Amino acid sequence: MDLSLTTQTFGVDDQSWLGSEHGTQATEPVTLDTSTFTPATHYPNGYFRSGIPLGKITAGGKYGPYQGDATDGRETLVGFLYAAVKAPAANTVDVAGAMLVHGKVRSSRLPVAVDAAGQADVAGSIRFI
């Protein structure tokens, strides 16, 4: 048994992109394909940032960052990463997260911008304010 003193630092999750509480009680579980994310953009501090727009990868059913010009399924926006998730040391290890699929989103507060096509993809379930 190790009884030595250890120190651990935690970052603060910025959920200021959420426009309301609506939809936060009904998030969906997702598996993130870490190989599709860019460290400097999506997890600069070792955590996948809350509010990252997500698309579902057709082959395998995992999720990656929404990208309008992708051809693997991620060109269709399906939701947003609800809370920060610790990124693995290697980008070959997938991680679990929660996805917001219904509610209001403050587009100016998102960590990654969403284009008009992406906003149209979720028009019936996500309202951008």
XYZ file of C-alpha atoms in Angstrom:
129
model
C 0.000 0.000 0.000
C 1.403 3.388 -1.046
C 0.621 6.116 1.501
C 2.836 8.795 0.001
C 1.404 12.236 -0.750
C 0.503 12.818 -4.395
C -0.736 15.900 -6.213
C -3.104 15.871 -9.168
C -4.260 18.893 -11.143
C -7.660 19.074 -12.826
C -8.764 21.478 -15.523
C -12.098 23.211 -15.567
C -14.649 22.083 -18.141
C -16.020 25.089 -20.063
C -19.662 24.422 -20.847
C -20.499 28.052 -21.605
C -21.495 26.870 -25.100
C -24.665 25.330 -23.652
C -27.607 27.642 -24.313
C -29.868 26.045 -21.705
C -30.250 23.052 -19.437
C -32.682 21.509 -21.910
C -31.343 18.230 -23.310
C -28.544 17.824 -20.770
C -30.479 15.122 -18.911
C -30.800 12.993 -22.063
C -27.306 12.744 -23.550
C -26.332 9.702 -25.594
C -23.263 7.502 -24.998
C -20.670 7.598 -27.778
C -17.267 6.097 -28.515
C -14.744 8.631 -29.806
C -12.317 7.492 -32.511
C -9.305 9.377 -31.192
C -7.344 8.940 -34.418
C -9.714 11.412 -36.136
C -9.069 14.255 -33.670
C -6.270 16.848 -33.835
C -4.420 17.319 -30.508
C -3.847 21.087 -30.814
C -7.461 21.767 -31.776
C -9.542 19.166 -29.960
C -7.548 18.243 -26.850
C -4.773 20.815 -26.277
C -4.675 20.249 -22.507
C -5.048 16.457 -22.539
C -8.858 16.503 -22.525
C -11.289 16.418 -25.445
C -13.019 19.757 -25.088
C -16.676 19.970 -24.195
C -18.705 21.320 -27.128
C -16.750 19.673 -29.940
C -19.176 19.088 -32.835
C -19.390 15.383 -33.674
C -20.168 13.283 -36.723
C -20.760 9.536 -36.835
C -18.182 7.570 -38.807
C -20.042 5.281 -41.195
C -17.576 2.377 -40.927
C -17.608 1.168 -37.335
C -20.153 3.576 -35.854
C -17.684 5.552 -33.737
C -17.674 9.341 -33.573
C -15.153 11.913 -34.687
C -15.057 15.680 -35.083
C -17.604 17.086 -37.521
C -15.883 18.147 -40.733
C -18.008 19.462 -43.606
C -15.658 18.171 -46.297
C -15.133 14.680 -44.829
C -16.285 11.597 -46.742
C -16.475 9.051 -43.913
C -19.756 10.140 -42.297
C -18.311 12.990 -40.252
C -19.599 15.441 -42.870
C -22.993 15.214 -41.139
C -23.269 16.890 -37.739
C -25.138 14.719 -35.222
C -24.405 16.368 -31.855
C -21.845 17.873 -29.476
C -19.500 16.347 -26.925
C -21.330 17.171 -23.704
C -18.477 17.055 -21.190
C -14.691 16.997 -21.363
C -13.129 13.544 -21.673
C -9.535 12.628 -20.833
C -7.577 11.914 -24.015
C -5.514 8.721 -24.043
C -1.732 8.835 -24.356
C -1.905 7.116 -27.751
C -4.371 8.180 -30.436
C -5.114 4.533 -31.215
C -7.161 4.033 -28.025
C -10.834 4.963 -28.250
C -12.631 6.609 -25.321
C -16.248 6.890 -24.209
C -18.128 10.153 -23.883
C -21.606 11.672 -23.852
C -23.198 13.550 -26.749
C -25.777 16.328 -26.549
C -28.327 15.730 -29.312
C -31.129 18.090 -28.315
C -31.139 21.613 -26.903
C -29.711 25.087 -27.398
C -26.114 25.854 -28.337
C -24.308 29.207 -28.176
C -22.430 29.026 -31.461
C -20.016 31.827 -30.498
C -18.836 29.781 -27.487
C -18.127 26.503 -29.268
C -14.480 25.377 -29.214
C -14.745 24.592 -32.956
C -17.012 26.549 -35.314
C -19.923 24.867 -37.096
C -20.735 25.920 -40.660
C -24.243 26.520 -42.058
C -24.433 22.988 -43.496
C -23.707 21.490 -40.073
C -26.303 23.703 -38.436
C -28.842 22.556 -41.037
C -28.030 18.902 -40.250
C -29.341 19.276 -36.675
C -31.971 21.963 -37.307
C -34.811 19.902 -35.868
C -33.058 19.095 -32.603
C -30.381 21.727 -31.900
C -31.168 25.411 -31.843
C -28.223 27.771 -32.333
C -28.368 31.068 -30.468
